Amino acid sequence: MKADPPNLPRILILASGSGTNLQALIDASRERDFPGQIIALGCNQPKAFALERAAQANLETFVVNHKDFGSREEFDAALMAYILRYNPDLIVLAGFMRILTTGFVRAFRGKLVNIHPSLLPLYTGLNTHQRALDAGDKTHGASIHFVTEELDGGPVIAKAEVAVAPEDTAETLAEKVQKKEHLLYPIVVRWLCEGRVQLGRDHILFDGQSMDTPVCLPDS
Ligand code: GAR
């Protein structure tokens, strides 16, 4: 394992696919005042393009292929063993498309965040863009939340909104939402690294104050 710069919070990213959010975080982490260090990328898909992005950035990577395991519990135990080697302060799910077991989620409570392509609590799970279109929503977006036992149901830190145009398809909407994700995730990861955002017993603390509603980045 490489020697890291001292004292900055250690960020481990998990991804399954293209890794555009990973890229946004890598780019942000190159800013001189970025308050954290990305120490590794873990993937469950051996062919994920995210692995190439990480290699380009000289990041350490590891693959734990879910197909090699007979159950979610076994997969999560193997993933956890890898993660613990890196001793991360923050685990960032960036398009990591596996449902995590309760044991895994509890072990990393308060350190595990996810980005989801909808304005939670709307549209947990898959096909969020099509579901927003089918519902006739005028506004759609993305949310970043602490991961808890409930799928896509943990306390939401921040959302970014996108106006839905009449001509939008699931693909155009996905593109618009991803652009916002790339803005929002680095901001939230900064706050987490700075200790400004924390998970309390059942709510979020922002600068030590209980946060009633998520931060919202409106469409511009
Ligand atoms: C992102 O849009 C993210 O919101 C979504 O996967 C995409 C990953 O893109 N995550 C989920 O659907 C999680 N339930 P990326 O690999 O290009 O960052």
mmCIF file of C-alpha atoms and ligand atoms in Angstrom:
data_model
loop_
_atom_site.group_PDB
_atom_site.id
_atom_site.type_symbol
_atom_site.label_atom_id
_atom_site.label_comp_id
_atom_site.label_asym_id
_atom_site.label_seq_id
_atom_site.Cartn_x
_atom_site.Cartn_y
_atom_site.Cartn_z
ATOM 1 C CA MET A 1 0.000 0.000 0.000
ATOM 2 C CA LYS A 2 1.253 3.504 -0.837
ATOM 3 C CA ALA A 3 2.183 6.020 1.836
ATOM 4 C CA ASP A 4 -0.500 8.715 2.063
ATOM 5 C CA PRO A 5 -0.209 12.332 3.039
ATOM 6 C CA PRO A 6 -0.784 12.457 6.800
ATOM 7 C CA ASN A 7 -3.909 13.590 8.644
ATOM 8 C CA LEU A 8 -6.364 14.056 5.805
ATOM 9 C CA PRO A 9 -9.475 11.864 6.094
ATOM 10 C CA ARG A 10 -9.147 8.681 4.072
ATOM 11 C CA ILE A 11 -11.805 8.207 1.399
ATOM 12 C CA LEU A 12 -12.507 4.824 -0.167
ATOM 13 C CA ILE A 13 -14.816 4.769 -3.179
ATOM 14 C CA LEU A 14 -16.937 1.823 -4.337
ATOM 15 C CA ALA A 15 -18.293 1.741 -7.888
ATOM 16 C CA SER A 16 -19.738 -0.731 -10.366
ATOM 17 C CA GLY A 17 -19.834 1.047 -13.699
ATOM 18 C CA SER A 18 -18.616 3.952 -15.748
ATOM 19 C CA GLY A 19 -17.340 5.938 -12.778
ATOM 20 C CA THR A 20 -18.231 9.474 -13.822
ATOM 21 C CA ASN A 21 -18.908 10.315 -10.181
ATOM 22 C CA LEU A 22 -15.586 8.744 -9.240
ATOM 23 C CA GLN A 23 -13.981 11.007 -11.850
ATOM 24 C CA ALA A 24 -15.672 14.096 -10.421
ATOM 25 C CA LEU A 25 -14.341 13.179 -6.980
ATOM 26 C CA ILE A 26 -10.836 12.479 -8.297
ATOM 27 C CA ASP A 27 -10.848 15.861 -10.055
ATOM 28 C CA ALA A 28 -12.072 17.634 -6.919
ATOM 29 C CA SER A 29 -9.486 15.874 -4.770
ATOM 30 C CA ARG A 30 -6.756 17.420 -6.914
ATOM 31 C CA GLU A 31 -7.747 20.889 -5.750
ATOM 32 C CA ARG A 32 -5.125 22.101 -3.349
ATOM 33 C CA ASP A 33 -7.468 22.752 -0.438
ATOM 34 C CA PHE A 34 -9.425 19.499 -0.772
ATOM 35 C CA PRO A 35 -9.827 18.242 2.803
ATOM 36 C CA GLY A 36 -9.541 14.508 2.094
ATOM 37 C CA GLN A 37 -7.488 11.909 0.254
ATOM 38 C CA ILE A 38 -8.923 9.221 -1.998
ATOM 39 C CA ILE A 39 -7.010 6.116 -1.043
ATOM 40 C CA ALA A 40 -8.597 3.394 -3.166
ATOM 41 C CA LEU A 41 -11.386 2.275 -5.452
ATOM 42 C CA GLY A 42 -13.187 -1.001 -4.941
ATOM 43 C CA CYS A 43 -15.350 -2.571 -7.666
ATOM 44 C CA ASN A 44 -17.643 -5.577 -7.843
ATOM 45 C CA GLN A 45 -17.439 -5.611 -11.666
ATOM 46 C CA PRO A 46 -14.035 -6.623 -13.034
ATOM 47 C CA LYS A 47 -14.707 -4.791 -16.319
ATOM 48 C CA ALA A 48 -16.014 -1.547 -14.842
ATOM 49 C CA PHE A 49 -14.615 1.504 -16.624
ATOM 50 C CA ALA A 50 -14.253 3.052 -13.174
ATOM 51 C CA LEU A 51 -11.192 0.796 -12.726
ATOM 52 C CA GLU A 52 -9.515 2.423 -15.734
ATOM 53 C CA ARG A 53 -10.287 5.886 -14.436
ATOM 54 C CA ALA A 54 -8.732 4.952 -11.100
ATOM 55 C CA ALA A 55 -5.647 3.477 -12.778
ATOM 56 C CA GLN A 56 -5.249 6.694 -14.808
ATOM 57 C CA ALA A 57 -5.283 8.601 -11.535
ATOM 58 C CA ASN A 58 -2.754 6.223 -9.943
ATOM 59 C CA LEU A 59 -5.278 5.078 -7.387
ATOM 60 C CA GLU A 60 -5.066 1.666 -5.803
ATOM 61 C CA THR A 61 -7.906 -0.612 -6.863
ATOM 62 C CA PHE A 62 -9.384 -3.906 -5.814
ATOM 63 C CA VAL A 63 -12.111 -6.101 -7.255
ATOM 64 C CA VAL A 64 -14.459 -8.270 -5.261
ATOM 65 C CA ASN A 65 -16.639 -9.937 -7.868
ATOM 66 C CA HIS A 66 -20.072 -10.691 -6.428
ATOM 67 C CA LYS A 67 -20.354 -13.625 -8.852
ATOM 68 C CA ASP A 68 -17.628 -15.426 -6.901
ATOM 69 C CA PHE A 69 -19.806 -15.663 -3.817
ATOM 70 C CA GLY A 70 -22.818 -17.782 -2.967
ATOM 71 C CA SER A 71 -24.618 -15.229 -0.814
ATOM 72 C CA ARG A 72 -24.785 -11.509 -0.092
ATOM 73 C CA GLU A 73 -23.346 -12.186 3.357
ATOM 74 C CA GLU A 74 -20.232 -13.884 1.949
ATOM 75 C CA PHE A 75 -19.722 -11.143 -0.630
ATOM 76 C CA ASP A 76 -20.111 -8.405 1.979
ATOM 77 C CA ALA A 77 -17.698 -10.176 4.358
ATOM 78 C CA ALA A 78 -15.053 -10.299 1.631
ATOM 79 C CA LEU A 79 -15.677 -6.673 0.663
ATOM 80 C CA MET A 80 -15.476 -5.628 4.304
ATOM 81 C CA ALA A 81 -12.152 -7.425 4.735
ATOM 82 C CA TYR A 82 -10.699 -5.440 1.826
ATOM 83 C CA ILE A 83 -12.108 -2.170 3.074
ATOM 84 C CA LEU A 84 -10.775 -2.659 6.594
ATOM 85 C CA ARG A 85 -7.231 -3.023 5.232
ATOM 86 C CA TYR A 86 -7.473 0.581 4.048
ATOM 87 C CA ASN A 87 -8.860 1.893 7.331
ATOM 88 C CA PRO A 88 -11.046 4.508 5.619
ATOM 89 C CA ASP A 89 -12.753 7.407 7.389
ATOM 90 C CA LEU A 90 -15.352 7.649 4.652
ATOM 91 C CA ILE A 91 -16.771 5.117 2.198
ATOM 92 C CA VAL A 92 -18.376 6.735 -0.824
ATOM 93 C CA LEU A 93 -20.727 4.669 -2.972
ATOM 94 C CA ALA A 94 -20.500 6.115 -6.478
ATOM 95 C CA GLY A 95 -22.771 4.011 -8.672
ATOM 96 C CA PHE A 96 -22.164 0.898 -6.570
ATOM 97 C CA MET A 97 -25.020 -1.334 -7.681
ATOM 98 C CA ARG A 98 -25.125 -3.925 -4.903
ATOM 99 C CA ILE A 99 -27.542 -4.016 -2.005
ATOM 100 C CA LEU A 100 -25.481 -4.188 1.187
ATOM 101 C CA THR A 101 -26.381 -6.382 4.148
ATOM 102 C CA THR A 102 -27.427 -5.015 7.513
ATOM 103 C CA GLY A 103 -24.171 -6.213 9.103
ATOM 104 C CA PHE A 104 -22.090 -4.319 6.564
ATOM 105 C CA VAL A 105 -24.135 -1.142 6.837
ATOM 106 C CA ARG A 106 -24.056 -1.195 10.645
ATOM 107 C CA ALA A 107 -20.298 -1.740 10.721
ATOM 108 C CA PHE A 108 -19.765 1.511 8.829
ATOM 109 C CA ARG A 109 -22.609 3.589 10.259
ATOM 110 C CA GLY A 110 -22.008 7.296 9.749
ATOM 111 C CA LYS A 111 -19.103 6.652 7.391
ATOM 112 C CA LEU A 112 -21.046 5.293 4.439
ATOM 113 C CA VAL A 113 -22.758 7.566 1.901
ATOM 114 C CA ASN A 114 -24.502 6.935 -1.394
ATOM 115 C CA ILE A 115 -25.688 8.949 -4.371
ATOM 116 C CA HIS A 116 -29.076 8.047 -5.785
ATOM 117 C CA PRO A 117 -30.568 9.359 -9.043
ATOM 118 C CA SER A 118 -33.875 10.703 -7.716
ATOM 119 C CA LEU A 119 -35.197 13.243 -5.251
ATOM 120 C CA LEU A 120 -35.529 10.887 -2.293
ATOM 121 C CA PRO A 121 -37.826 9.698 -0.810
ATOM 122 C CA LEU A 122 -39.220 9.469 -4.352
ATOM 123 C CA TYR A 123 -38.195 6.496 -6.477
ATOM 124 C CA THR A 124 -35.942 4.301 -4.401
ATOM 125 C CA GLY A 125 -34.476 1.363 -6.355
ATOM 126 C CA LEU A 126 -34.013 1.254 -10.132
ATOM 127 C CA ASN A 127 -35.303 3.021 -13.295
ATOM 128 C CA THR A 128 -35.703 6.314 -11.480
ATOM 129 C CA HIS A 129 -35.630 8.535 -14.593
ATOM 130 C CA GLN A 130 -38.369 6.636 -16.409
ATOM 131 C CA ARG A 131 -40.479 6.554 -13.261
ATOM 132 C CA ALA A 132 -40.178 10.337 -12.861
ATOM 133 C CA LEU A 133 -41.224 10.773 -16.514
ATOM 134 C CA ASP A 134 -44.133 8.336 -16.160
ATOM 135 C CA ALA A 135 -45.352 10.260 -13.111
ATOM 136 C CA GLY A 136 -45.273 13.529 -15.067
ATOM 137 C CA ASP A 137 -42.860 15.125 -12.596
ATOM 138 C CA LYS A 138 -41.736 18.654 -13.449
ATOM 139 C CA THR A 139 -38.667 18.344 -11.248
ATOM 140 C CA HIS A 140 -36.320 15.404 -10.859
ATOM 141 C CA GLY A 141 -32.780 15.104 -9.532
ATOM 142 C CA ALA A 142 -30.285 13.299 -7.334
ATOM 143 C CA SER A 143 -29.825 12.815 -3.608
ATOM 144 C CA ILE A 144 -26.873 12.013 -1.374
ATOM 145 C CA HIS A 145 -27.686 10.158 1.805
ATOM 146 C CA PHE A 146 -26.139 8.260 4.667
ATOM 147 C CA VAL A 147 -26.589 4.549 4.102
ATOM 148 C CA THR A 148 -28.714 2.757 6.667
ATOM 149 C CA GLU A 149 -30.424 -0.624 6.703
ATOM 150 C CA GLU A 150 -33.342 0.703 4.646
ATOM 151 C CA LEU A 151 -32.580 0.634 0.895
ATOM 152 C CA ASP A 152 -32.111 4.237 -0.320
ATOM 153 C CA GLY A 153 -33.853 5.253 2.905
ATOM 154 C CA GLY A 154 -31.090 6.748 5.069
ATOM 155 C CA PRO A 155 -31.085 10.426 6.106
ATOM 156 C CA VAL A 156 -30.596 12.685 3.091
ATOM 157 C CA ILE A 157 -27.758 15.211 3.270
ATOM 158 C CA ALA A 158 -28.312 17.064 0.019
ATOM 159 C CA LYS A 159 -30.293 17.035 -3.204
ATOM 160 C CA ALA A 160 -29.744 18.585 -6.622
ATOM 161 C CA GLU A 161 -32.771 19.393 -8.734
ATOM 162 C CA VAL A 162 -33.231 19.187 -12.479
ATOM 163 C CA ALA A 163 -36.148 20.683 -14.409
ATOM 164 C CA VAL A 164 -37.867 18.070 -16.590
ATOM 165 C CA ALA A 165 -38.470 19.317 -20.143
ATOM 166 C CA PRO A 166 -41.430 18.014 -22.192
ATOM 167 C CA GLU A 167 -39.031 16.422 -24.700
ATOM 168 C CA ASP A 168 -36.914 14.640 -22.077
ATOM 169 C CA THR A 169 -36.384 10.891 -22.324
ATOM 170 C CA ALA A 170 -34.942 8.658 -19.616
ATOM 171 C CA GLU A 171 -31.553 9.061 -21.348
ATOM 172 C CA THR A 172 -31.560 12.875 -21.565
ATOM 173 C CA LEU A 173 -32.802 13.092 -18.007
ATOM 174 C CA ALA A 174 -30.068 10.727 -16.825
ATOM 175 C CA GLU A 175 -27.483 12.968 -18.468
ATOM 176 C CA LYS A 176 -28.864 16.104 -16.838
ATOM 177 C CA VAL A 177 -29.031 14.411 -13.446
ATOM 178 C CA GLN A 178 -25.476 13.112 -13.731
ATOM 179 C CA LYS A 179 -24.145 16.604 -14.446
ATOM 180 C CA LYS A 180 -25.697 17.731 -11.183
ATOM 181 C CA GLU A 181 -24.334 14.687 -9.362
ATOM 182 C CA HIS A 182 -20.835 15.650 -10.441
ATOM 183 C CA LEU A 183 -21.294 19.059 -8.837
ATOM 184 C CA LEU A 184 -22.993 17.872 -5.694
ATOM 185 C CA TYR A 185 -20.926 14.854 -4.645
ATOM 186 C CA PRO A 186 -17.613 16.740 -4.286
ATOM 187 C CA ILE A 187 -19.356 19.431 -2.213
ATOM 188 C CA VAL A 188 -20.871 16.893 0.156
ATOM 189 C CA VAL A 189 -17.663 14.837 0.409
ATOM 190 C CA ARG A 190 -15.857 18.050 1.364
ATOM 191 C CA TRP A 191 -18.370 18.680 4.164
ATOM 192 C CA LEU A 192 -17.980 15.107 5.383
ATOM 193 C CA CYS A 193 -14.183 15.319 5.377
ATOM 194 C CA GLU A 194 -14.322 18.609 7.252
ATOM 195 C CA GLY A 195 -16.604 17.008 9.839
ATOM 196 C CA ARG A 196 -19.296 19.595 9.083
ATOM 197 C CA VAL A 197 -21.860 16.895 8.301
ATOM 198 C CA GLN A 198 -22.314 14.006 10.713
ATOM 199 C CA LEU A 199 -24.888 11.327 11.324
ATOM 200 C CA GLY A 200 -26.439 11.694 14.772
ATOM 201 C CA ARG A 201 -28.621 9.082 16.452
ATOM 202 C CA ASP A 202 -31.465 9.441 13.957
ATOM 203 C CA HIS A 203 -30.812 12.693 12.154
ATOM 204 C CA ILE A 204 -28.061 14.674 10.474
ATOM 205 C CA LEU A 205 -25.984 17.309 12.200
ATOM 206 C CA PHE A 206 -24.717 20.191 10.060
ATOM 207 C CA ASP A 207 -22.146 22.336 11.827
ATOM 208 C CA GLY A 208 -23.336 20.773 15.076
ATOM 209 C CA GLN A 209 -27.001 21.732 14.517
ATOM 210 C CA SER A 210 -29.755 19.282 13.741
ATOM 211 C CA MET A 211 -30.605 19.517 10.048
ATOM 212 C CA ASP A 212 -34.363 19.407 9.394
ATOM 213 C CA THR A 213 -34.338 19.464 5.606
ATOM 214 C CA PRO A 214 -31.597 18.421 3.185
ATOM 215 C CA VAL A 215 -29.498 21.061 1.495
ATOM 216 C CA CYS A 216 -30.976 21.672 -1.960
ATOM 217 C CA LEU A 217 -29.152 22.767 -5.089
ATOM 218 C CA PRO A 218 -31.905 24.156 -7.330
ATOM 219 C CA ASP A 219 -31.719 23.921 -11.118
ATOM 220 C CA SER A 220 -30.276 27.070 -12.597
HETATM 221 C C1 GAR B 1 -25.209 7.532 -10.980
HETATM 222 O O1 GAR B 1 -26.123 8.257 -11.732
HETATM 223 C C2 GAR B 1 -25.766 7.208 -9.618
HETATM 224 O O2 GAR B 1 -26.703 8.129 -9.157
HETATM 225 C C3 GAR B 1 -26.426 5.879 -9.863
HETATM 226 O O3 GAR B 1 -25.596 5.203 -10.752
HETATM 227 C C4 GAR B 1 -24.962 6.157 -11.589
HETATM 228 C C5 GAR B 1 -23.491 5.802 -11.658
HETATM 229 O O4 GAR B 1 -22.844 6.532 -12.644
HETATM 230 N N1 GAR B 1 -26.567 5.160 -8.627
HETATM 231 C C6 GAR B 1 -27.577 4.344 -8.364
HETATM 232 O O5 GAR B 1 -28.454 4.120 -9.151
HETATM 233 C C7 GAR B 1 -27.510 3.719 -7.001
HETATM 234 N N2 GAR B 1 -28.773 3.127 -6.661
HETATM 235 P P1 GAR B 1 -21.270 6.600 -12.678
HETATM 236 O O6 GAR B 1 -20.747 5.183 -12.620
HETATM 237 O O7 GAR B 1 -20.986 7.233 -14.007
HETATM 238 O O8 GAR B 1 -20.815 7.441 -11.518
#
